[in-house]
CSV table of C-alpha atoms in Angstrom, one decimal:
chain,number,residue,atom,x,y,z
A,228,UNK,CA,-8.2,36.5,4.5
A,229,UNK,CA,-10.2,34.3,2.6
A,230,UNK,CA,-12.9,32.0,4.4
A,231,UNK,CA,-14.1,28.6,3.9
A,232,UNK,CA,-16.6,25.7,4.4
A,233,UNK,CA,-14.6,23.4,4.3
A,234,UNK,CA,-10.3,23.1,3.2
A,235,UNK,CA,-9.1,20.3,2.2
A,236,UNK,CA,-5.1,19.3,2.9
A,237,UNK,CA,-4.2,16.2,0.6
A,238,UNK,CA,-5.7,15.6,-3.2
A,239,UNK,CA,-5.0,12.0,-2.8
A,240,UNK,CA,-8.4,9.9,-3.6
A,241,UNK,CA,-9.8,10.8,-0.3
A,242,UNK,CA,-8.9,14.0,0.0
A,243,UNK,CA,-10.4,14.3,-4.0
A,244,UNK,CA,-13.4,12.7,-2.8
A,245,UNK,CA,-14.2,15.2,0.1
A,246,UNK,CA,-13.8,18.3,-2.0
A,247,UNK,CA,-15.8,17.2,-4.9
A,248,UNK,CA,-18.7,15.9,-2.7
A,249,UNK,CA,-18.9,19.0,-0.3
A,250,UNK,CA,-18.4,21.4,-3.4
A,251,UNK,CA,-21.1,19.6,-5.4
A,252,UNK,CA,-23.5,20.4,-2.1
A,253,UNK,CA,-22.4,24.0,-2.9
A,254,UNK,CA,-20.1,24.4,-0.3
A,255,UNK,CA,-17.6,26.9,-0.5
A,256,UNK,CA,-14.2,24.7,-1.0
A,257,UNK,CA,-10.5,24.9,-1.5
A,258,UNK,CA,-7.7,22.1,-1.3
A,259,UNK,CA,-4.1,22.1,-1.2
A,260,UNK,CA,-1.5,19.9,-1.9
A,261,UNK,CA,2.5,20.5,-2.0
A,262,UNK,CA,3.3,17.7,-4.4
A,263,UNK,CA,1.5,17.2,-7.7
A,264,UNK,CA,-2.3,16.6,-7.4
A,265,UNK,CA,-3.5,12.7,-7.5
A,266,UNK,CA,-1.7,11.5,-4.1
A,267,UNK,CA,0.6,8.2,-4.3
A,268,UNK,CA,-1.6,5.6,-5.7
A,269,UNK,CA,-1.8,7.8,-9.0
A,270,UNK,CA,1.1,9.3,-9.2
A,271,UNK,CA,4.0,7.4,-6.7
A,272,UNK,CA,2.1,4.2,-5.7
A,273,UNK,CA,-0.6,1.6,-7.0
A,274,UNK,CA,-1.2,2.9,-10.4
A,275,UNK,CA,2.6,3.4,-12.2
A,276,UNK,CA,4.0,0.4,-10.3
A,277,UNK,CA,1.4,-1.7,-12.0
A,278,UNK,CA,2.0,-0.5,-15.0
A,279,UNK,CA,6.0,-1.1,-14.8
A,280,UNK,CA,4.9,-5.1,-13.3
A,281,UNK,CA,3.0,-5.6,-16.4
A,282,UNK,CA,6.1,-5.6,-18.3
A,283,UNK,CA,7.8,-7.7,-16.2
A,284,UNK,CA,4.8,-10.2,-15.9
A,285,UNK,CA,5.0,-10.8,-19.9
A,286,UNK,CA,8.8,-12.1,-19.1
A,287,UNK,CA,7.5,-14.2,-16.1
A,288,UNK,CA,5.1,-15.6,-17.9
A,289,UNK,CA,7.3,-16.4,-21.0
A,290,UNK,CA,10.1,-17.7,-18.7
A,291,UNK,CA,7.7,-20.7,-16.8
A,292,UNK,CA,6.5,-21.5,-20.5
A,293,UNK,CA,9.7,-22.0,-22.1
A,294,UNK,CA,10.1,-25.3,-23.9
A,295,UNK,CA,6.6,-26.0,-23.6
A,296,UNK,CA,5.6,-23.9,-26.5
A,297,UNK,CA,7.7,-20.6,-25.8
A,298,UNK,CA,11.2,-20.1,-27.4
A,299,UNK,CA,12.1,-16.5,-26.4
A,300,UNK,CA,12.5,-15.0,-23.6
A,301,UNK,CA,11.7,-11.4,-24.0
A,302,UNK,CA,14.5,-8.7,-22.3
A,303,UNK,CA,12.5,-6.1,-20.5
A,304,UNK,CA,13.7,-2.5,-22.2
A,305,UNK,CA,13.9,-0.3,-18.8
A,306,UNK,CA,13.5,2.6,-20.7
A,307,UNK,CA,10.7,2.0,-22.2
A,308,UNK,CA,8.4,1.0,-18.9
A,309,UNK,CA,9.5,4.3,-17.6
A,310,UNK,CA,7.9,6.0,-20.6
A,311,UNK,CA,5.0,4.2,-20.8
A,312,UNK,CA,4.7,4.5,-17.3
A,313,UNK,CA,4.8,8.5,-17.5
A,314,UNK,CA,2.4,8.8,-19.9
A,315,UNK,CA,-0.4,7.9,-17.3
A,316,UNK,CA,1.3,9.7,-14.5
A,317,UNK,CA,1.6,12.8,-16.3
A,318,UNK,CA,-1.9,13.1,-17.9
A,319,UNK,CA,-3.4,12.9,-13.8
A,320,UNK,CA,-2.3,16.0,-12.2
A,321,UNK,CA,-3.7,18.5,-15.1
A,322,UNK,CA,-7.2,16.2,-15.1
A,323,UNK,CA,-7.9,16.6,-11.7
A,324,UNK,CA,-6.9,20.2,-10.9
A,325,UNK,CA,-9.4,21.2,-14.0
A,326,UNK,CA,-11.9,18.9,-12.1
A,327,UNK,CA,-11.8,21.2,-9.7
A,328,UNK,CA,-11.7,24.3,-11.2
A,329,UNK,CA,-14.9,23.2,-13.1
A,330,UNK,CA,-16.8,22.7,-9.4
A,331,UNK,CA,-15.3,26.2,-8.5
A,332,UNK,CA,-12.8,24.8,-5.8
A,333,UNK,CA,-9.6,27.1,-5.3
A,334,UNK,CA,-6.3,25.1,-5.6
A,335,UNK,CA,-3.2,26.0,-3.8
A,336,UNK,CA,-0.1,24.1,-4.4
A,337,UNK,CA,1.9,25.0,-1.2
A,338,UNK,CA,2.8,23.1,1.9
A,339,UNK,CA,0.2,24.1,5.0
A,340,UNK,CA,0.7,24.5,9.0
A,341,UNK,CA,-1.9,25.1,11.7
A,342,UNK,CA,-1.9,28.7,13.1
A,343,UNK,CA,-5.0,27.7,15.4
A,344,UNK,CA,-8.2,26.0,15.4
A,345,UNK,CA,-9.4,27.3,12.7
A,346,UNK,CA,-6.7,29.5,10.4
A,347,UNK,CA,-4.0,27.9,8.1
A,348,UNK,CA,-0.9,28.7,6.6
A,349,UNK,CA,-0.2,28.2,3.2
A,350,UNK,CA,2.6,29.9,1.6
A,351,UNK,CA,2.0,33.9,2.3
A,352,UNK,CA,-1.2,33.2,3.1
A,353,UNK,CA,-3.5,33.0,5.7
A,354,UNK,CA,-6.6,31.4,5.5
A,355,UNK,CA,-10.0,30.5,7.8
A,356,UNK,CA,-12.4,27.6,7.4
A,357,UNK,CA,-15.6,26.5,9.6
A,358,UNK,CA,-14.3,22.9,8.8
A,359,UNK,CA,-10.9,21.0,7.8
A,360,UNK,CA,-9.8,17.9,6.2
A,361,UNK,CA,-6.7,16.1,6.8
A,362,UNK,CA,-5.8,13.6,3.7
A,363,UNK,CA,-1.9,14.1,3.4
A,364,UNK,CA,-1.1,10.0,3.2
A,365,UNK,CA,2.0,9.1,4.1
A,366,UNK,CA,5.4,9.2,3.2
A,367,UNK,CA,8.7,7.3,3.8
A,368,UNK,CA,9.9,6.5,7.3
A,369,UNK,CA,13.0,8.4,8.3
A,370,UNK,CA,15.7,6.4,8.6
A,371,UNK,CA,17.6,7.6,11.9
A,372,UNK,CA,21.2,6.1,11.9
A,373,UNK,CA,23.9,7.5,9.7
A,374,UNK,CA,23.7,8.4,6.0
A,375,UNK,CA,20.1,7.2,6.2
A,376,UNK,CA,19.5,9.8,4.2
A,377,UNK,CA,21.6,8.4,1.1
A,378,UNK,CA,19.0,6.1,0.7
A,379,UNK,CA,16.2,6.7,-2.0
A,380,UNK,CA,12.2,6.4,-1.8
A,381,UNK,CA,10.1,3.7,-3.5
A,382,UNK,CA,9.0,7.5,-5.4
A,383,UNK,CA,12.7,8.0,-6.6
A,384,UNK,CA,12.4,3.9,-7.7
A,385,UNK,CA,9.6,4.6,-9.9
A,386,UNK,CA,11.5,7.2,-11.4
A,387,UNK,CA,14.7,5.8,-12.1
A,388,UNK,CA,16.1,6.7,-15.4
A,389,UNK,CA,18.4,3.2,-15.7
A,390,UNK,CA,17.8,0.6,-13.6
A,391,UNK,CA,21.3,0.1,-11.6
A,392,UNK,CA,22.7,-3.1,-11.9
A,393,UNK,CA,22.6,-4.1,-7.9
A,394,UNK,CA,19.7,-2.9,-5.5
A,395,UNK,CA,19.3,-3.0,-1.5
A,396,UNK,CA,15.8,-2.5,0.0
A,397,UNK,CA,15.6,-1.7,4.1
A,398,UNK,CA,12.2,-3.3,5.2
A,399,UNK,CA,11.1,-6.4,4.5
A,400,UNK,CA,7.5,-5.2,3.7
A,401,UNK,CA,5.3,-5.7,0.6
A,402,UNK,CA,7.3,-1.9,-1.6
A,403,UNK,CA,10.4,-4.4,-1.1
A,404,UNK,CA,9.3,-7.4,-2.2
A,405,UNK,CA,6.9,-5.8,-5.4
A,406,UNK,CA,10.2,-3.7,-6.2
A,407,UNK,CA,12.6,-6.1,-5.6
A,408,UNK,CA,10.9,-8.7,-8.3
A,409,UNK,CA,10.3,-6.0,-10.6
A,410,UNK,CA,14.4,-5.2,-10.5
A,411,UNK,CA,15.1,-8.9,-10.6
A,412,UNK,CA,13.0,-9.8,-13.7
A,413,UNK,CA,14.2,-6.4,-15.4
A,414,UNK,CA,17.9,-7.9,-14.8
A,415,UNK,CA,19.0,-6.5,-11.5
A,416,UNK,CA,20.8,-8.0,-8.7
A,417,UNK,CA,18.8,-7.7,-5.7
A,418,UNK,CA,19.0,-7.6,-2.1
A,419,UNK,CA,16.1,-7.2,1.1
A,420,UNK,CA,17.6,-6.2,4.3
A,421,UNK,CA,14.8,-6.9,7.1
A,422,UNK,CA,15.5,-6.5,10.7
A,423,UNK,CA,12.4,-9.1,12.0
A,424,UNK,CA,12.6,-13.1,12.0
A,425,UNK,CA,9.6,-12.8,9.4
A,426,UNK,CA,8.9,-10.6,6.2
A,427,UNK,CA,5.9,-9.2,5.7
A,428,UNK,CA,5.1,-9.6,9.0
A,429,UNK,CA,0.8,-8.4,8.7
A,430,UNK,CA,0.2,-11.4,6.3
A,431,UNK,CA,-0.3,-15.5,7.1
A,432,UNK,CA,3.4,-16.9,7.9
A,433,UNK,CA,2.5,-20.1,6.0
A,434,UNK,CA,1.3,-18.3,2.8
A,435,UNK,CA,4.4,-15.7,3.2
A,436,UNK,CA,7.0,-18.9,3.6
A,437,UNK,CA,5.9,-19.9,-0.1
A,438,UNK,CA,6.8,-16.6,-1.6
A,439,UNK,CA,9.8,-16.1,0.3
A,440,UNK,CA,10.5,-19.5,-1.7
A,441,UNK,CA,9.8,-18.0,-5.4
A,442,UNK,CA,11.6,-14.7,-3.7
A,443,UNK,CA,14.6,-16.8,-3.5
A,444,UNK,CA,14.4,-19.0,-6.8
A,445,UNK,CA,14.4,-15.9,-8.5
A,446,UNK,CA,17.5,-14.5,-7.3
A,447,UNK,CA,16.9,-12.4,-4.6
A,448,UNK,CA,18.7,-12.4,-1.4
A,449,UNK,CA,16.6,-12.3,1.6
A,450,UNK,CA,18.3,-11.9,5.0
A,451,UNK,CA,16.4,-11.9,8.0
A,452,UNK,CA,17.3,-10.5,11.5
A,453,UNK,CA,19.8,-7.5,9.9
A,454,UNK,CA,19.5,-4.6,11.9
A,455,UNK,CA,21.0,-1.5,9.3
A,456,UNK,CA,23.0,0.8,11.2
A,457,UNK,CA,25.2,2.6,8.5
A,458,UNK,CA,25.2,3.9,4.5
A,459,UNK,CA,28.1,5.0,3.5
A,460,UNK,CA,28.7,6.7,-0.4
A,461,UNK,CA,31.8,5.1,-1.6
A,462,UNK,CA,32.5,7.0,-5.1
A,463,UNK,CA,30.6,4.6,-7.5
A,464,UNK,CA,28.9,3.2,-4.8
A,465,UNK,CA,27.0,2.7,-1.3
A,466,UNK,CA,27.9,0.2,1.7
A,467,UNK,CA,25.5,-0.9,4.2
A,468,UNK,CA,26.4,-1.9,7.5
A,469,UNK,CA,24.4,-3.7,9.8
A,470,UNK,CA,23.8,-6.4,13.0
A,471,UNK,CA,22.9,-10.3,12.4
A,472,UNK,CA,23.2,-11.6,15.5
A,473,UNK,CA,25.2,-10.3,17.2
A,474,UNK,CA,27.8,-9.6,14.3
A,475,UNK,CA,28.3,-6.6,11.9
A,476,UNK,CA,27.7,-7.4,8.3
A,477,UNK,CA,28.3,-5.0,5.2
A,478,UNK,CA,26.7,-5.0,1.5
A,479,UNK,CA,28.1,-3.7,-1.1
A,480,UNK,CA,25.2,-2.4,-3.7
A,481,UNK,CA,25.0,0.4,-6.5
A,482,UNK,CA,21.8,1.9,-5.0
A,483,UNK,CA,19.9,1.8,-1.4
A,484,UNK,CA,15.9,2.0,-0.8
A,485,UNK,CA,14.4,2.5,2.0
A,486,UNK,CA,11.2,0.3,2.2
A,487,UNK,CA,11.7,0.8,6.0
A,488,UNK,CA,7.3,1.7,6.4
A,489,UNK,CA,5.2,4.5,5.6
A,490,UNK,CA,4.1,6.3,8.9
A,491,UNK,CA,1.5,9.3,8.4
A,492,UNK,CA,2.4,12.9,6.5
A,493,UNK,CA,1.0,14.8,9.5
A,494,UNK,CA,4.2,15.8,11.7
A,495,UNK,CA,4.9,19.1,10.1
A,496,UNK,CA,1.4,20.5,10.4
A,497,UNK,CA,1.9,22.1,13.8
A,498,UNK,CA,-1.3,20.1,14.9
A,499,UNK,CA,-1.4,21.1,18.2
A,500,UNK,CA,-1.6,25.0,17.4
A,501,UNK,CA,-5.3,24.1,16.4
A,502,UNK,CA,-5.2,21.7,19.5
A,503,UNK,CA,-5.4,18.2,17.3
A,504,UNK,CA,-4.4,15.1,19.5
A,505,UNK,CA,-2.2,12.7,17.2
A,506,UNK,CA,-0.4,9.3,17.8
A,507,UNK,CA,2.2,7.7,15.6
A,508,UNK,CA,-0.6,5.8,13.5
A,509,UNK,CA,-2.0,9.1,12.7
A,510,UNK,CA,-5.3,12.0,13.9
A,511,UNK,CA,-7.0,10.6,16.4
A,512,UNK,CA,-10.6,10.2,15.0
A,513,UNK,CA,-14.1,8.7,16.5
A,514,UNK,CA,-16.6,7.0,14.8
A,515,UNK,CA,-17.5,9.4,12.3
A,516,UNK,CA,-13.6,10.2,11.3
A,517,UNK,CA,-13.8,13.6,13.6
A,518,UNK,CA,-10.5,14.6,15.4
A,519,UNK,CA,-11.5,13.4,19.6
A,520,UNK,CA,-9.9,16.8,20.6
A,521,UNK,CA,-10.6,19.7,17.8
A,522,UNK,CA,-14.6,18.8,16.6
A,523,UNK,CA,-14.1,21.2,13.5
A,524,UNK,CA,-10.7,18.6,11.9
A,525,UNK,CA,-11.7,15.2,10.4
A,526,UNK,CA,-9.0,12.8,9.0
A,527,UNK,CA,-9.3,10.2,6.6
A,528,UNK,CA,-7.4,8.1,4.8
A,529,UNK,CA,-3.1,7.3,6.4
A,530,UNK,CA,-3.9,10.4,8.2
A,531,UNK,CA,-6.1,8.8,10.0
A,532,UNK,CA,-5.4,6.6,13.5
A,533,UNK,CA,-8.6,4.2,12.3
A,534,UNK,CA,-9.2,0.8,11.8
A,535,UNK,CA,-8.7,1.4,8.2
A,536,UNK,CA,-5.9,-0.2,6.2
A,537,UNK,CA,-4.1,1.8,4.3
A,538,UNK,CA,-5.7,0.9,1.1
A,539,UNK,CA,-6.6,3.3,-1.7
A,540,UNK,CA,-10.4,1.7,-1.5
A,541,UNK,CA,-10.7,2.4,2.2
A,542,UNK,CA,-9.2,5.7,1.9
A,543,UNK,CA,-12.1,6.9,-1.0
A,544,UNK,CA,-14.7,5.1,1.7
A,545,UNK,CA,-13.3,7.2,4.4
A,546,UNK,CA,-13.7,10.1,2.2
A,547,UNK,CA,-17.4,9.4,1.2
A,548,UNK,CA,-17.9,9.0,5.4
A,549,UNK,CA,-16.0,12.3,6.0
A,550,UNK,CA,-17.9,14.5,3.2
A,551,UNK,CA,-20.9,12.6,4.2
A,552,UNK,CA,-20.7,14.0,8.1
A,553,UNK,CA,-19.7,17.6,7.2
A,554,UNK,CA,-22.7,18.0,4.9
A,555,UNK,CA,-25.1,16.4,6.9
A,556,UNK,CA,-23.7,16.3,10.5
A,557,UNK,CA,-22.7,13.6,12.2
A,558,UNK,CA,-24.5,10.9,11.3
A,559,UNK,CA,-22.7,8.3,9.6
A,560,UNK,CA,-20.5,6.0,11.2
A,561,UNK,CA,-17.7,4.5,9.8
A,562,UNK,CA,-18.4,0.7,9.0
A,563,UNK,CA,-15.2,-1.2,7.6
A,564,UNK,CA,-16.3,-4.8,5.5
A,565,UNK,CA,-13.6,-6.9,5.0
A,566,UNK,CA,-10.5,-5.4,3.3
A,567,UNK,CA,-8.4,-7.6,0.8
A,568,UNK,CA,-4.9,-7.0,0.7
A,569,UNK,CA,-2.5,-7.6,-2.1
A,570,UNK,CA,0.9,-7.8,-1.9
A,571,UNK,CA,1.4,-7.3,-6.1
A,572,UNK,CA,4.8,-10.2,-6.5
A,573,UNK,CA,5.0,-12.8,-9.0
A,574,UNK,CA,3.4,-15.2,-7.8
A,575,UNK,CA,0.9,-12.6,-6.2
A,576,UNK,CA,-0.2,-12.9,-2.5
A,577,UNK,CA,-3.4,-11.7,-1.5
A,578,UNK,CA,-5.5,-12.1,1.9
A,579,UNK,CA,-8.7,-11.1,3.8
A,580,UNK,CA,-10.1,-11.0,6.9
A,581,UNK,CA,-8.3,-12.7,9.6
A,582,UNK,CA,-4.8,-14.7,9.7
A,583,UNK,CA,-4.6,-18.0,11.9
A,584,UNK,CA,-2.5,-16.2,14.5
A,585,UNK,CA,-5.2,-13.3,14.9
A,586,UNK,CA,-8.1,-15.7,15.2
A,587,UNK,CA,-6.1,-17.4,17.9
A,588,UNK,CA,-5.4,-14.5,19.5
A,589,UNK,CA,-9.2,-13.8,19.6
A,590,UNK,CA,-9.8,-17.2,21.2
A,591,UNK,CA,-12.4,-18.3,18.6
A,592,UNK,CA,-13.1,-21.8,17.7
A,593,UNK,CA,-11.7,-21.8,14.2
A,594,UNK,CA,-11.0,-25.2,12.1
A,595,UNK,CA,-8.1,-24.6,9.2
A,596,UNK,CA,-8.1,-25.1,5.8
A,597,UNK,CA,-4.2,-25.3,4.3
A,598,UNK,CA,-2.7,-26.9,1.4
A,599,UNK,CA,-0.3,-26.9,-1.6
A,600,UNK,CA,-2.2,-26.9,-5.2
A,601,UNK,CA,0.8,-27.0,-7.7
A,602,UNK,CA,-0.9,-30.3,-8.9
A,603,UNK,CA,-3.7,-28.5,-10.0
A,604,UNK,CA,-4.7,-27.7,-13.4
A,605,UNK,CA,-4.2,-24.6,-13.0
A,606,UNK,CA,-0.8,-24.5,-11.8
A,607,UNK,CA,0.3,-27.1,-14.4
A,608,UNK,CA,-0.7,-25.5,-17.5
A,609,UNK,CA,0.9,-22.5,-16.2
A,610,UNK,CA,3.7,-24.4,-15.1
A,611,UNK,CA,3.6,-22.3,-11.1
A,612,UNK,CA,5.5,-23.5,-8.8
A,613,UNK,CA,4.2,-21.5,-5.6
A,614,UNK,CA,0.6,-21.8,-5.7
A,615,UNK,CA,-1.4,-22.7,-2.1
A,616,UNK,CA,-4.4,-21.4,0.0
A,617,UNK,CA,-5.1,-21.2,3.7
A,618,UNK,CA,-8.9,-20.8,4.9
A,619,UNK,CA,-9.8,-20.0,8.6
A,620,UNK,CA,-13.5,-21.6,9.4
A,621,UNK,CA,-15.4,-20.4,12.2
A,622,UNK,CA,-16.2,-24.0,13.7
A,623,UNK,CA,-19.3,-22.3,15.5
A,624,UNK,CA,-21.1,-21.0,12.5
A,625,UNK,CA,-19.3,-22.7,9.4
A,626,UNK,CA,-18.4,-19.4,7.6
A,627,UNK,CA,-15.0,-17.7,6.5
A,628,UNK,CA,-13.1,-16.0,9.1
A,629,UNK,CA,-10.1,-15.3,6.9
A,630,UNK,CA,-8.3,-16.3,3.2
A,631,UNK,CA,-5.0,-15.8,2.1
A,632,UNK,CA,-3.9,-17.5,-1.2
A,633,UNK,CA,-0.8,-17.1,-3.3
A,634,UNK,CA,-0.6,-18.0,-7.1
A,635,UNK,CA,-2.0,-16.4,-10.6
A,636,UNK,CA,-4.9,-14.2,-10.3
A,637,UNK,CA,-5.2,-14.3,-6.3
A,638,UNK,CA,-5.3,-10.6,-6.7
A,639,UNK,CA,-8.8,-11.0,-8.1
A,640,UNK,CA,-10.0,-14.4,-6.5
A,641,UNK,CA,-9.3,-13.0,-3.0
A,642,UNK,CA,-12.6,-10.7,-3.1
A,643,UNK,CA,-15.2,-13.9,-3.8
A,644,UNK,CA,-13.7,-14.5,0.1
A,645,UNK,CA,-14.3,-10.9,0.9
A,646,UNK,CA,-18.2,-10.9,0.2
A,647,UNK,CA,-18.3,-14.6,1.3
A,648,UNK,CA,-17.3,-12.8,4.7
A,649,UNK,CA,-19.0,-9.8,4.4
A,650,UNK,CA,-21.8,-12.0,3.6
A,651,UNK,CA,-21.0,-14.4,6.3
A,652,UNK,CA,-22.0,-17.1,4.2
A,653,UNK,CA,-21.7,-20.7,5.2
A,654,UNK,CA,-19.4,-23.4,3.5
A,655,UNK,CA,-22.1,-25.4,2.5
A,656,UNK,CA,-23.6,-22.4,0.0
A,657,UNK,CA,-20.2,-21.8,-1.1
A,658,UNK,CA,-19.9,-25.2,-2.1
A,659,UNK,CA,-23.2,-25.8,-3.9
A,660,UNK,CA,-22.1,-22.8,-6.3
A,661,UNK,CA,-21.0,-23.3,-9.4
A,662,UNK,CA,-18.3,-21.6,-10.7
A,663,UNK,CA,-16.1,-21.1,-14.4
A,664,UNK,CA,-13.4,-24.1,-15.1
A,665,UNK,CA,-10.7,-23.9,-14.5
């Protein structure tokens, strides 16, 4: 049997960030992971669906600019996103495993399951460590009614071969929407399936509403309040049944995603052999990202039940926290900073800190800042037609409780807000900045 410091289950980028820190201490290391190393933002997530948008942004853009200096309208070639695409997913797996290899930590490539506190399964083997890591992310929500198995995984999206001609998403989350305009601009007919009375139900309503509004203008049908209770494989293709109000409603579509949520990877781990209390959200953790009930198992990352999003950033911060406490004992406490969220449409959404509803919820005095700015510059030359900000203002203080903004370049705009809050800097030094026109 061989023995450990410290094993590692998960080589996303917290579970990568663990290993390398603890094996650079010269800790005695291994990791494990029964899909390709690199974890979803590399390999299934963040990384190759940004490459496949950039393709679809160059249409975007040449579609809002036609007649004012644009002629053509490029056709995105399908075929060749997905290469392009492949050629960064493929070249991750094979860097990182030598990474490891080089800082002498022993890969496996197998599935693992808990035989007790502190013994593992991994394949045929058995092995022991004086500390573990949980890092598996998260996967696809089951879908629990009948043939919710025929539907495919945002992974099996950024894989497809040809791009069917019709699409279906279950969940009205930010994978539908990102995927969903992606299809549409690549030529697809799209539609979004969501059970609630609001999509995207974690960000600002008001910001939402407007891209629900370019969601629309570009072709996709959005219904609300659609409970799916059926998929059905009808030789060339699928039918969806479901509830609006009261009534049952079918869809007729070549191909069916489910975009239904993303709960934790940790169910099949046999956590409480090795006595690991667990909720829904994930390992219950303290302060310092240790189980509450097994002091040798820290989580970070989806895994863990924290107040972390799950955000590839927080994940590598929860990683530096967890490596941090196993090499040095428990002394650093997890401190979260404000955590921009993006959901990565054309127009893009992005938003920090807290929404109107939360700081209501909170009972602060808070003063709102909400309007429209298509008539800006910036929004004319680009010809946008969704383009609007919200800002929550501590009435108390005068500084930024929360930001959420929709339009070009939000994505990078929305962290000036973050350190503004981190910050907690007032208005009035915000104001007296000076900035780059436009």
């Amino acid at each position: 049997m061989k023995k450990y410091d410290v094993f590692v289950i998960g080589s996303g980028m917290s579970g990568m960030t663990v290993a390398n820190k603890c094996a650079s201490k010269c800790l005695k290391v291994g990791i494990t992971d029964e899909l390709p190393y690199g974890g979803t933002c590399a390999l299934r997530g963040c990384d190759p669906k940004k490459v496949i948008i950039g393709a679809t942004e160059v249409r975007d853009f040449a579609q809002r600019l036609k007649g004012n200096g644009i002629d053509t309208v490029p056709e995105v070639n399908w075929e060749d996103i997905m290469a392009f695409k492949q050629s960064f997913v493929d070249a991750m797996p094979p860097k990182i495993e030598k990474g490891y290899k080089n800082k002498d930590i022993d890969t496996y490539h197998t599935s693992a399951k808990f035989l007790s506190d502190n013994t593992l399964q991994l394949g045929d083997e058995v092995i022991e460590a004086d500390k573990f890591v949980i890092a598996t992310g998260a996967k696809p929500r089951v879908l629990d009614f009948e043939g919710g198995k025929l539907a495919l995984s945002s992974t099996d999206f950024l894989n497809l071969k040809k791009l069917p001609e019709s699409l279906l998403f279950i969940g009205g989350g930010y994978i539908a929407f990102e995927f969903a305009h992606i299809a549409a601009r690549a030529g697809a007919d799209v539609t979004i399936l969501h059970r609630g009375d609001h999509p995207l139900e974690n960000f600002d309503h008001d910001i939402v509403q407007h891209l629900v509004n370019a969601t629309q203008n570009l072709g996709i049908k959005l219904v609300l309040e659609t409970e799916v209770s059926k998929i059905e494989k009808k030789e060339d293709h699928f039918v969806v049944t479901g509830k609006s109000n009261g009534k049952e409603v079918t869809y007729r579509t070549d191909s069916v995603f489910n975009s239904a949520g993303r709960p934790p990877a940790i169910f099949d781990l046999d956590l409480e052999k090795a006595g690991i209390s667990f909720s829904k959200k994930g390992i219950l953790v303290n302060e310092y990202l240790q189980s509450t009930s097994n002091p040798n198992i820290y989580a970070a990352g989806d895994s863990a039940d924290s107040r972390g999003l799950p955000l590839t950033p927080v994940a590598v911060m929860e990683g530096h926290v967890v490596a941090s406490n196993i090499i040095k004992g428990n002394k650093k406490k997890v401190n979260y900073p404000p955590m921009p969220s993006v959901v990565f449409t054309l127009p893009t959404l992005a938003s920090v800190g807290l929404t109107e509803a939360e700081a209501k919820s909170k009972q602060i005095e808070y003063q709102v800042n909400y309007n429209h700015a298509e008539s800006w510059f910036n929004a004319k030359r680009l010809n946008v037609k969704e383009y609007a900000y919200k800002t929550i203002i501590n009435k108390e203080n005068q500084t930024i409780l929360g930001a959420h903004l929709i339009g070009p370049n939000a994505e990078e705009t929305i962290n000036l807000f973050a350190m503004a809050i981190k910050t907690k800097m007032k208005i009035n030094e915000l104001r007296t900045m000076i900035f780059t026109y436009p």
